[in-house]
Short mmCIF file of C-alpha atoms in Angstrom, two decimals:
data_model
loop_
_atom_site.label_atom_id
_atom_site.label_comp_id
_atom_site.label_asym_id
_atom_site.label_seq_id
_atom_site.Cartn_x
_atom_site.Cartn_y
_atom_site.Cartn_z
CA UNK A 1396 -5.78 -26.18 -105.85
CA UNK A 1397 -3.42 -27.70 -102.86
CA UNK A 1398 -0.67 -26.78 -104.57
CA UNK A 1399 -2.33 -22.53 -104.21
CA UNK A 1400 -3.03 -23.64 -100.69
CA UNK A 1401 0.37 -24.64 -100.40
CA UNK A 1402 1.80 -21.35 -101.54
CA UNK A 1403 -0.24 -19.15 -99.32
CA UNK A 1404 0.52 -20.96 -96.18
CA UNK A 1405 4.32 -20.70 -97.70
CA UNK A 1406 4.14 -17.09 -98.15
CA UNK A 1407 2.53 -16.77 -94.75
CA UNK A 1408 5.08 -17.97 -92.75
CA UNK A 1409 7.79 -16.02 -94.49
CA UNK A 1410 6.42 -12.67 -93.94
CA UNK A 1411 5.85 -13.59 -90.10
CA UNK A 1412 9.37 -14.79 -90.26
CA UNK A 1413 10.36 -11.21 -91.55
CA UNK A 1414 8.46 -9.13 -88.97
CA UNK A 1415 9.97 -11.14 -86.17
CA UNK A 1416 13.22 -10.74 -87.18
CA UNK A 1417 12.83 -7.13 -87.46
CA UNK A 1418 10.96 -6.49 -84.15
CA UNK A 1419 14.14 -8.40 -82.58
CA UNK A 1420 16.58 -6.26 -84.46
CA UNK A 1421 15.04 -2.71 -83.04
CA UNK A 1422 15.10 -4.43 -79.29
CA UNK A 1423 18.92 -4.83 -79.71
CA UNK A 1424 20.46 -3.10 -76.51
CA UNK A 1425 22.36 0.06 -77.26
CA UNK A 1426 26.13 -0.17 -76.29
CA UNK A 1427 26.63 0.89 -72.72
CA UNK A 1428 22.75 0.59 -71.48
CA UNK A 1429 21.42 -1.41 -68.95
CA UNK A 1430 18.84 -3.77 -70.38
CA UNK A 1431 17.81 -4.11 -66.83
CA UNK A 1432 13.91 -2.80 -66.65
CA UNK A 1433 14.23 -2.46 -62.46
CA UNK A 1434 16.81 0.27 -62.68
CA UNK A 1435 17.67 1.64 -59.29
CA UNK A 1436 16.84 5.26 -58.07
CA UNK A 1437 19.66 7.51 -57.64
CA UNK A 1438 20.10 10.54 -54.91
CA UNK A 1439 20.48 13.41 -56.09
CA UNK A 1440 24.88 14.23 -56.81
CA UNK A 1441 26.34 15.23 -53.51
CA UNK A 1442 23.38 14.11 -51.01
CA UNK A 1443 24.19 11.25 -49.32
CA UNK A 1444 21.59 8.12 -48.97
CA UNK A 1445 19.24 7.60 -46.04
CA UNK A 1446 19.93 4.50 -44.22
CA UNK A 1447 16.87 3.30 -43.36
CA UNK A 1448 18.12 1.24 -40.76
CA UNK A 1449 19.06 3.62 -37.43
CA UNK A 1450 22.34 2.59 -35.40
CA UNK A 1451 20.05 2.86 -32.15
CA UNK A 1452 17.74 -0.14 -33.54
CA UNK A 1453 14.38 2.04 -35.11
CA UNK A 1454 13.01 5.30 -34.45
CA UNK A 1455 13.13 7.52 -31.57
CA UNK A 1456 10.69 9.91 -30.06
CA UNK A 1457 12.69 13.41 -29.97
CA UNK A 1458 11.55 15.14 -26.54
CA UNK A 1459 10.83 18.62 -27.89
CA UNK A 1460 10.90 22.04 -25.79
CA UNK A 1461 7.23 23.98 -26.86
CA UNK A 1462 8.19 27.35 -27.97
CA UNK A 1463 7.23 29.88 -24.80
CA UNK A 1464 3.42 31.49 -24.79
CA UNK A 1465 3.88 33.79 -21.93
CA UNK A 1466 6.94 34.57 -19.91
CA UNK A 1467 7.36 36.71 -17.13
CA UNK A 1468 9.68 37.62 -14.39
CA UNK A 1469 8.51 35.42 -11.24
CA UNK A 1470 7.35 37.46 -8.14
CA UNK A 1471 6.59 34.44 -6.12
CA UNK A 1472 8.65 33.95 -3.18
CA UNK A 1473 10.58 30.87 -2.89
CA UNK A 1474 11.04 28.76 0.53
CA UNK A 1475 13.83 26.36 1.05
CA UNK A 1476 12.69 23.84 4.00
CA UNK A 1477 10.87 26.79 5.40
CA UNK A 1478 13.42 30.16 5.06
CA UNK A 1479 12.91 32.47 2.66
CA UNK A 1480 15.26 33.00 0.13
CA UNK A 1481 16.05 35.22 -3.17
CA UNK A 1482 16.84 33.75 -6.75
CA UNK A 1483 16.28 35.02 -10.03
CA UNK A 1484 13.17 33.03 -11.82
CA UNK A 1485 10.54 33.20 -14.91
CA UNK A 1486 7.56 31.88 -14.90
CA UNK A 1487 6.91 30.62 -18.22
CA UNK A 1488 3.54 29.28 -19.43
CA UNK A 1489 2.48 28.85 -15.63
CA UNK A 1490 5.60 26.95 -14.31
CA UNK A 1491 8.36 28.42 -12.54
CA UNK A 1492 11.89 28.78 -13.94
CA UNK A 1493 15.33 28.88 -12.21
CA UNK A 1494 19.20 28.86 -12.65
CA UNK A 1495 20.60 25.24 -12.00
CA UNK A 1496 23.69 26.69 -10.48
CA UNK A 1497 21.37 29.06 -8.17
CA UNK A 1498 19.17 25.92 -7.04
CA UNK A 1499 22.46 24.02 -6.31
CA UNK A 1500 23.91 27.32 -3.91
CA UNK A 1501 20.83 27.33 -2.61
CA UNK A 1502 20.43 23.55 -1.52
CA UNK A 1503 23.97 22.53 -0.66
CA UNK A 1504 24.56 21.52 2.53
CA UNK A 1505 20.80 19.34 2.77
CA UNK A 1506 19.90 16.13 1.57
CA UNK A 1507 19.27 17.07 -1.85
CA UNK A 1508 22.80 18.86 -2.69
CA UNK A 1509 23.99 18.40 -5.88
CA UNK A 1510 26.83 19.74 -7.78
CA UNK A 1511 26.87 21.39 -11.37
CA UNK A 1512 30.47 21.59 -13.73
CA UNK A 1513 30.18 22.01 -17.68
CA UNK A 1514 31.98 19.63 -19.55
CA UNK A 1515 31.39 20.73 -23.04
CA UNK A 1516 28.59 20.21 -24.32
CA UNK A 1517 27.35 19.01 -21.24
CA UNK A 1518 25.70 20.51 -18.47
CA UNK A 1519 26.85 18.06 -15.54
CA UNK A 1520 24.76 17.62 -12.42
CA UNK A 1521 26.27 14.89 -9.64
CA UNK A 1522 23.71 14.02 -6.74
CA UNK A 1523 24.83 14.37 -3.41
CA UNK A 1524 27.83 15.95 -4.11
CA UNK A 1525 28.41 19.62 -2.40
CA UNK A 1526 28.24 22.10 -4.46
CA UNK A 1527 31.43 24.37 -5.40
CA UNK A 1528 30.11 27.93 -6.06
CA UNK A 1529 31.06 30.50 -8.77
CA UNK A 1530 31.02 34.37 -8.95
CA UNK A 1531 27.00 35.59 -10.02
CA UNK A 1532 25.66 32.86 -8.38
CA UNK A 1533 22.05 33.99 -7.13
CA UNK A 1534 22.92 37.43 -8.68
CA UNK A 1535 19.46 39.12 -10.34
CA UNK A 1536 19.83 41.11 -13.32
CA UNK A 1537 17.35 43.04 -15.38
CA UNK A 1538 14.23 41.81 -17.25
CA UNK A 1539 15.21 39.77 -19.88
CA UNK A 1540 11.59 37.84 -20.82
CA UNK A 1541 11.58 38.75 -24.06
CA UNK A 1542 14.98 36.85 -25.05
CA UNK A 1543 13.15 34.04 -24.50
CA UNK A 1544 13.91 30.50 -25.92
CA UNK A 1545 13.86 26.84 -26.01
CA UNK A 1546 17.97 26.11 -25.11
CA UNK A 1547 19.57 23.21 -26.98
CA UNK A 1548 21.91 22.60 -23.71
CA UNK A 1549 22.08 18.50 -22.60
CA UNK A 1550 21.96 18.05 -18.87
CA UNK A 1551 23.92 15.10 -17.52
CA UNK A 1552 22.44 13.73 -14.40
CA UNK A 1553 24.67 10.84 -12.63
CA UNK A 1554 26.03 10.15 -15.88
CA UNK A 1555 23.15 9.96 -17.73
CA UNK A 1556 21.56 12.08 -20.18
CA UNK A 1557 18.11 13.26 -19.14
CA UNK A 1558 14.73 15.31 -20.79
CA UNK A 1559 13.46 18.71 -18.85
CA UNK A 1560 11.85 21.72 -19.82
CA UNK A 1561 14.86 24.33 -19.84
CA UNK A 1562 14.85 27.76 -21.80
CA UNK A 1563 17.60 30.27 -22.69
CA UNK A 1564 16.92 33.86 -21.64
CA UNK A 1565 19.11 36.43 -21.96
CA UNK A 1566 22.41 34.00 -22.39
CA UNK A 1567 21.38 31.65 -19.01
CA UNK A 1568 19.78 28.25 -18.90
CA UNK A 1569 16.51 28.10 -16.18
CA UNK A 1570 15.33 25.04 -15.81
CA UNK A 1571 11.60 24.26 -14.59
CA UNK A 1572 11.93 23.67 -10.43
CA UNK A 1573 9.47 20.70 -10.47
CA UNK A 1574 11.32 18.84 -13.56
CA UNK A 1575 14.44 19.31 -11.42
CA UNK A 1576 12.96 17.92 -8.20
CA UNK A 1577 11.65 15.01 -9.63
CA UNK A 1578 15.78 14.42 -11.12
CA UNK A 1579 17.36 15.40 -7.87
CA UNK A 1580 15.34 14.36 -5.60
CA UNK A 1581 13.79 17.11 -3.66
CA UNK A 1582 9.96 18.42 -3.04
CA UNK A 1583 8.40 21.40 -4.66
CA UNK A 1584 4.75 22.59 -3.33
CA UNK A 1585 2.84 25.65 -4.20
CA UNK A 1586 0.22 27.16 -1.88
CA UNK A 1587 -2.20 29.30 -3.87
CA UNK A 1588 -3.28 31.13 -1.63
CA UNK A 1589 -0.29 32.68 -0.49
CA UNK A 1590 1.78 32.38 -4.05
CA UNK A 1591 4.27 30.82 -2.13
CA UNK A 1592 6.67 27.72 -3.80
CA UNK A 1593 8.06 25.57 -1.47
CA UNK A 1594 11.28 23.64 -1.52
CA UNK A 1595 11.41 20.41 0.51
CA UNK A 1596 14.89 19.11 0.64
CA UNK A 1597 14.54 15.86 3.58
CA UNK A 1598 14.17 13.43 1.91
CA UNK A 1599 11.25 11.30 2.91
CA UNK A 1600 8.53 8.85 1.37
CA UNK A 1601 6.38 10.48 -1.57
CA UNK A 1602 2.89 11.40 -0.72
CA UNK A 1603 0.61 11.27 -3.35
CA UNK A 1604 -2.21 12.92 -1.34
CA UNK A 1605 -2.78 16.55 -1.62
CA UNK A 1606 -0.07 17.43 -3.84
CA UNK A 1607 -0.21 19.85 -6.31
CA UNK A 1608 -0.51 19.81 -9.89
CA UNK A 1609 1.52 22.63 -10.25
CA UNK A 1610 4.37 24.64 -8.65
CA UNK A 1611 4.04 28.02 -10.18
CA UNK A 1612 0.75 28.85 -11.13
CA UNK A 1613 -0.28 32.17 -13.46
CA UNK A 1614 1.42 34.74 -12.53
CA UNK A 1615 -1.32 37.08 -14.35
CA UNK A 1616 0.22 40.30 -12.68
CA UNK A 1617 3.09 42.67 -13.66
CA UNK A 1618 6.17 41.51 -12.84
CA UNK A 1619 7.48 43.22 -9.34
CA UNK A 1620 10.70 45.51 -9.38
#
């Protein structure tokens, strides 16, 4: 009887023995695979990685131009420390629009002159610098509204690269008057009543007091000729 027992247990372990060995034999690696279970993802041939890591130290809010709603020519007269003057503007969404280089004509010579050169890509504005004009400056041309877009152009102001609202139309850059007031250095006021903007170029202390939210306003009618 122990000698049965004996046999079984015997016969037992050698087909255990035989399974084993032939689980271990169909795990065998095949030549030239990775037996490595935490393979790595690959990009795609030709596309090159993401680096997670940015060179500027993490991530940075992009300041985005809003595609225009409603643009218009402006009809609103313009005053620059109290004389009336002429420049081609759009108001766009509410908020007036003008030519840097027509802003710096207009305001050299006062304590908010400024000067504009391009140095590609670079729109360059220096501060208190008199401005040198160029042929077209404050010319007006023809209704061009419809060209318009956000514009990819970087101003430069005192060396430094800065965010305003600026839109392409019809091949020019206008920039929003109270975005370049508060970078230059000069007032802008708008007096419902009369539709008038106003351009204060003396410097002085900032009065938070009865200022407006807004320097342009809607300018719900048709555009004058």
């Amino acid at each position: 009887m122990k000698t049965r027992k004996l046999l079984l247990v015997l016969l037992a372990v050698l087909l255990l023995f035989s399974f084993n060995a032939f689980s271990w034999a169909d795990d065998d690696p095949v030549e030239g695979e990775s037996t490595d279970v935490t393979t790595d993802v690959t990009d795609e041939e030709g596309v090159e990685p993401i680096d997670a890591d940015l060179e500027d130290g993490g991530d940075q809010v992009v300041f985005e131009i809003p595609v225009p709603g409603k643009v218009v020519v402006s009809n609103q007269p313009l005053t620059i420390d109290g004389e009336l003057v002429e420049a081609e503007a759009y108001n766009i969404d509410g908020a007036n629009y003008f030519k840097l280089r027509d802003m710096a004509a207009l305001i050299t010579g006062t304590d908010s002159q400024f000067n504009v050169t391009y140095e590609a890509p670079n729109i360059v504005v220096t501060i208190g610098e008199e401005y040198e004009p160029i042929e077209g400056d404050l010319a007006k041309g023809e209704d061009k509204s419809a060209s318009c877009v956000p514009s990819k152009q970087v101003l430069v102001v005192d060396g430094n690269k800065v965010d305003i609202l600026v839109y392409n139309i019809g091949g020019n850059n206008y920039f929003q008057l109270r975005g370049l007031g508060d970078l230059i250095g000069f007032g802008v006021e708008y007096d419902d009543a009369t539709r008038t903007i106003f351009v204060d170029t003396v410097i002085a202390e900032a009065e938070d007091e009865g200022e407006p939210d807004d320097e342009g306003g809607d300018d719900g009618d048709e555009p004058e000729a």
